[in-house]
């Protein structure tokens, strides 16, 4: 119940409470200092001097920002936290001593204390959220950061209530000494948090590890303003917000100070701080995470501007203490519980390479600059303007803030996309395919080239040449038409691969538009030929130009490499508008592989965006509804798998089909313009880095409507992925066998062989033996029914592949393609051995390379097994 109420995942309470305790103790001390210090300043100096504080705050923050930027460069951020707590303790004791033993005229000390409070109001806020942000991704932040803010609000409540209750018996120096003591007690809590939990890198390439000097950091931050419109607009939002906040503080202070003594003010402010902190506590615990989940980060950003506009309008129309209390509530309630929480999420969209220094500079310099402008304005016009006229200025600024936030809202999705692109491994970049050698390697290769001519010398020369080589242009096909078309076409059915390769290369010079009788043989050979022959076949199909061949081309194309899929997409789009009906039909065919349907979607959107958009909403709804049902089946299989390998593999197949379905839906939405670049989104969504993955999820949440997001959220966030539910396994297996999908049907049949007696198994599986079923499935069912001699089934081979670390992370589609090529005897050089209960089977190295070329997930799994570094995919 508590988990549902507070939206906390299992196992998170310990982490939540420790970070919460850290924030609570920081803010308890700050609450004591603010409640007591504000009352003392207003009593001994007066609200008329607040503009002076606004003017002096920026120079103080310049010094603070410079010092802490240097500390962050010179030392670790952990050391910065320790230094901050030490300074808090020393500062509190120093002010307490000055107020007790200083001169009788202590106005200067009260000015210094007010500036000290303003500095730590900004500094501690930035410190806590910079510290906490390093341990959570954006999706966890949307759930948990409001809870941390609740702990902070609770700390301010405790501090304020302490001042309110003890104002008559404890002096200001006593409150400051108490703040110093709390700061000292906070240090062990911060140390415990750092030791217990690991930070998360901001990107897959950990650019935060690069060391930069203060000047370099500042230069990078200022360059960010030029390169990122979002960063510039976010800074403008904070600037205008602070202008209004300073103005609203002046307004309510001027009204509430009249006719009250220092003790009365301390008691009033203690009560008001406690009341607003109670409101903040409720909002942070129960409202904000649901609000941001329902409305989205960029829409929640409009709440404070609308509130400020309404408060200043009320001040303008009515005025009085009620308006002052509303202004206090807007400042210390809505700003603290909603806007500050949302700003923590908005900062996540700033360029990740400079996020921490950017936030330090913006909150340490740009916000105090707003105080400078507001202070200067109030000094010049406060005496000439009454409360109503100042409220009119506030109304105008509130309208301007709404406009700025609307622009920020528009830029937010693009900023999230840019953050996902940061640190992405772009394997399409020619530079990524170019080998790099250090000086020793270059010297060794150059020495090798001077040896007597040999294979090693030639290889060394090729490696040195390839450092600057660019990709070669593909050879052009000679379009000469020949009457020998039928002769070569007859060879496409030959069992010899070399004969078929010769036939394909020969057809390249004789096939012309309209040779539709060649489509069937060419498509049949497309998935099983080598790469050069596949490229040639695609070009031949483009030359023939038969739109009726689309239903044949799409299933075959699903087995091609990504590069060949792009070529097939060009082929289909090149068929023109006549292809639209067939592509639209294929787009909705749920019996086609997702790669084929995605191919049809890309080609259709290129030919007719209007036709594509007309089907988009229906396709997304139907696909997500079907995927929700698969999720229930997957959870039931996981709950009932036990030690049965076939059931576990079937559950994995369902999970992978769910993932493929989600990817398909996201590609549809990206083609429809609702999401950013699909390839970038998928790479980020499948990243092992929680920050990168969280940014991708946030880009999805901010791009689609709420109804679609409610269907997508459990699928992309993987919540509850490990918690199974009870279900009828035999019914699920029956559905999988009937689906006709190769591995799902094979795994389900093998699972039923363990769950049923032989006579019942035969009754269930015999109807599945159809003439057009895949050979591997037919063979597996025949073995299970004892119609063929016992030997390893497709499922057994996939299970053996899944035990090898270089293959295990790959998808079952890739493992199935490998298993279909396995042989009982080794072939070629360096074959891969698969250990099974009845003996070893083997995979040829050429077969492994061929399958890896068509399945990027297998290629990356093999790469990862050889290289321990982190990769985006």
Short mmCIF file of C-alpha atoms in Angstrom, two decimals, residues 304-491:
data_model
loop_
_atom_site.label_atom_id
_atom_site.label_comp_id
_atom_site.label_asym_id
_atom_site.label_seq_id
_atom_site.Cartn_x
_atom_site.Cartn_y
_atom_site.Cartn_z
CA UNK A 304 3.94 28.99 -11.39
CA UNK A 305 3.69 31.70 -14.10
CA UNK A 306 -0.11 31.40 -13.96
CA UNK A 307 -0.02 31.58 -10.13
CA UNK A 308 2.23 34.65 -10.06
CA UNK A 309 0.05 36.36 -12.67
CA UNK A 310 -3.08 35.67 -10.55
CA UNK A 311 -1.43 36.88 -7.30
CA UNK A 312 -0.25 40.16 -8.80
CA UNK A 313 -3.66 40.65 -10.38
CA UNK A 314 -5.22 40.16 -6.92
CA UNK A 315 -2.74 42.61 -5.40
CA UNK A 316 -3.61 45.08 -8.18
CA UNK A 317 -7.36 44.74 -7.67
CA UNK A 318 -7.68 44.32 -3.86
CA UNK A 319 -4.37 44.54 -1.95
CA UNK A 320 -4.22 44.21 1.86
CA UNK A 321 -3.02 41.41 4.14
CA UNK A 322 -4.99 38.73 2.31
CA UNK A 323 -3.09 39.54 -0.88
CA UNK A 324 0.17 39.55 1.12
CA UNK A 325 -0.61 36.10 2.51
CA UNK A 326 -1.45 34.87 -1.01
CA UNK A 327 1.87 36.29 -2.22
CA UNK A 328 3.72 34.54 0.64
CA UNK A 329 1.96 31.28 -0.26
CA UNK A 330 2.83 31.65 -3.97
CA UNK A 331 6.49 32.30 -3.13
CA UNK A 332 7.07 29.76 -0.37
CA UNK A 333 4.41 27.26 -1.43
CA UNK A 334 3.88 26.95 -5.19
CA UNK A 335 7.43 28.06 -6.05
CA UNK A 336 8.97 25.61 -3.59
CA UNK A 337 6.77 22.53 -3.99
CA UNK A 338 5.97 22.66 -7.71
CA UNK A 339 8.32 25.00 -9.58
CA UNK A 340 11.57 24.02 -7.85
CA UNK A 341 10.74 20.32 -8.22
CA UNK A 342 9.96 20.83 -11.88
CA UNK A 343 13.13 22.87 -12.42
CA UNK A 344 15.12 19.86 -11.23
CA UNK A 345 13.58 17.91 -14.11
CA UNK A 346 13.94 20.77 -16.61
CA UNK A 347 17.67 20.95 -15.91
CA UNK A 348 17.91 17.33 -17.04
CA UNK A 349 17.32 18.47 -20.64
CA UNK A 350 20.32 20.83 -20.63
CA UNK A 351 23.42 19.45 -22.43
CA UNK A 352 24.64 16.62 -20.20
CA UNK A 353 28.32 17.46 -20.77
CA UNK A 354 27.89 20.76 -18.90
CA UNK A 355 24.78 20.10 -16.79
CA UNK A 356 26.46 20.40 -13.39
CA UNK A 357 28.61 23.51 -14.09
CA UNK A 358 25.72 25.02 -16.07
CA UNK A 359 23.40 24.70 -13.10
CA UNK A 360 26.01 26.06 -10.71
CA UNK A 361 26.63 29.11 -12.91
CA UNK A 362 22.96 29.78 -13.69
CA UNK A 363 21.77 29.48 -10.11
CA UNK A 364 24.88 31.16 -8.74
CA UNK A 365 25.05 34.09 -11.17
CA UNK A 366 21.99 34.44 -13.41
CA UNK A 367 19.49 34.26 -10.56
CA UNK A 368 21.32 36.82 -8.40
CA UNK A 369 21.51 39.03 -11.49
CA UNK A 370 17.71 39.04 -11.36
CA UNK A 371 18.03 40.23 -7.75
CA UNK A 372 20.33 43.01 -8.94
CA UNK A 373 17.84 44.17 -11.56
CA UNK A 374 14.91 43.91 -9.15
CA UNK A 375 16.84 45.69 -6.39
CA UNK A 376 17.85 48.54 -8.69
CA UNK A 377 14.30 48.91 -9.94
CA UNK A 378 12.84 48.97 -6.42
CA UNK A 379 15.40 51.51 -5.18
CA UNK A 380 14.50 53.80 -8.05
CA UNK A 381 10.71 53.49 -8.05
CA UNK A 382 9.64 52.05 -4.68
CA UNK A 383 9.12 55.51 -3.20
CA UNK A 384 7.34 56.81 -6.28
CA UNK A 385 5.10 53.73 -6.85
CA UNK A 386 2.46 52.49 -4.45
CA UNK A 387 1.62 48.80 -3.90
CA UNK A 388 -1.03 48.84 -6.62
CA UNK A 389 1.31 50.30 -9.25
CA UNK A 390 4.06 47.78 -8.38
CA UNK A 391 1.44 45.05 -8.72
CA UNK A 392 0.68 46.31 -12.25
CA UNK A 393 4.35 45.85 -13.11
CA UNK A 394 4.07 42.34 -11.66
CA UNK A 395 1.07 41.57 -13.86
CA UNK A 396 3.04 42.56 -16.97
CA UNK A 397 6.08 40.52 -15.91
CA UNK A 398 3.78 37.56 -15.14
CA UNK A 399 2.40 37.70 -18.68
CA UNK A 400 5.97 37.85 -20.04
CA UNK A 401 6.92 34.81 -17.95
CA UNK A 402 4.00 32.83 -19.38
CA UNK A 403 5.28 33.63 -22.88
CA UNK A 404 8.84 32.57 -22.02
CA UNK A 405 7.64 29.27 -20.52
CA UNK A 406 5.51 28.54 -23.60
CA UNK A 407 8.69 28.88 -25.70
CA UNK A 408 10.57 26.66 -23.23
CA UNK A 409 7.80 24.08 -23.47
CA UNK A 410 8.18 24.04 -27.26
CA UNK A 411 11.97 23.49 -27.06
CA UNK A 412 11.89 20.75 -24.40
CA UNK A 413 11.42 17.66 -26.68
CA UNK A 414 14.21 18.77 -29.03
CA UNK A 415 16.51 19.32 -26.05
CA UNK A 416 15.81 15.78 -24.80
CA UNK A 417 16.62 14.44 -28.27
CA UNK A 418 19.91 16.36 -28.32
CA UNK A 419 20.79 14.91 -24.92
CA UNK A 420 20.12 11.40 -26.16
CA UNK A 421 22.39 12.05 -29.14
CA UNK A 422 25.19 13.12 -26.76
CA UNK A 423 27.68 10.30 -26.38
CA UNK A 424 25.84 8.00 -28.84
CA UNK A 425 28.08 5.55 -30.63
CA UNK A 426 27.43 6.33 -34.29
CA UNK A 427 28.50 3.24 -36.18
CA UNK A 428 27.38 4.91 -39.40
CA UNK A 429 30.10 7.53 -39.07
CA UNK A 430 32.95 6.71 -41.51
CA UNK A 431 35.40 7.75 -38.81
CA UNK A 432 34.02 4.98 -36.58
CA UNK A 433 35.01 2.39 -39.18
CA UNK A 434 38.53 3.77 -39.56
CA UNK A 435 41.17 2.02 -37.42
CA UNK A 436 43.27 4.13 -35.07
CA UNK A 437 46.83 3.31 -34.08
CA UNK A 438 49.14 4.81 -31.50
CA UNK A 439 52.70 5.82 -32.39
CA UNK A 440 54.19 2.42 -31.47
CA UNK A 441 51.65 0.58 -33.62
CA UNK A 442 52.33 2.85 -36.60
CA UNK A 443 56.08 2.30 -36.25
CA UNK A 444 55.57 -1.46 -36.09
CA UNK A 445 53.37 -1.46 -39.19
CA UNK A 446 55.83 0.70 -41.12
CA UNK A 447 58.66 -1.69 -40.20
CA UNK A 448 56.54 -4.61 -41.38
CA UNK A 449 55.97 -2.98 -44.78
CA UNK A 450 59.74 -2.86 -45.39
CA UNK A 451 60.06 -6.63 -45.11
CA UNK A 452 60.32 -8.76 -48.27
CA UNK A 453 57.01 -8.88 -50.04
CA UNK A 454 54.67 -11.21 -48.19
CA UNK A 455 51.10 -11.44 -46.98
CA UNK A 456 52.04 -9.74 -43.71
CA UNK A 457 53.68 -6.83 -45.53
CA UNK A 458 50.64 -6.40 -47.76
CA UNK A 459 48.33 -6.49 -44.75
CA UNK A 460 50.44 -3.85 -42.99
CA UNK A 461 50.28 -1.56 -46.02
CA UNK A 462 46.50 -2.01 -46.20
CA UNK A 463 46.10 -1.14 -42.50
CA UNK A 464 48.18 2.01 -42.88
CA UNK A 465 46.25 3.01 -45.98
CA UNK A 466 42.86 2.36 -44.33
CA UNK A 467 43.47 5.02 -41.67
CA UNK A 468 42.33 7.68 -44.12
CA UNK A 469 40.40 5.54 -46.56
CA UNK A 470 36.80 6.35 -47.34
CA UNK A 471 34.12 3.99 -48.41
CA UNK A 472 34.23 3.02 -52.03
CA UNK A 473 31.34 3.75 -54.34
CA UNK A 474 29.34 0.69 -55.37
CA UNK A 475 29.92 -0.68 -58.81
CA UNK A 476 27.35 0.21 -61.42
CA UNK A 477 25.30 -2.46 -63.08
CA UNK A 478 25.53 -2.72 -66.82
CA UNK A 479 21.94 -2.31 -68.08
CA UNK A 480 22.48 -4.32 -71.28
CA UNK A 481 19.43 -6.42 -72.11
CA UNK A 482 19.95 -9.99 -73.30
CA UNK A 483 17.77 -12.74 -74.61
CA UNK A 484 19.46 -15.21 -72.24
CA UNK A 485 17.18 -14.26 -69.32
CA UNK A 486 15.33 -17.60 -69.19
CA UNK A 487 18.55 -19.59 -69.37
CA UNK A 488 20.00 -17.88 -66.33
CA UNK A 489 16.67 -17.88 -64.48
CA UNK A 490 16.54 -21.67 -64.66
CA UNK A 491 19.77 -21.87 -62.66
#
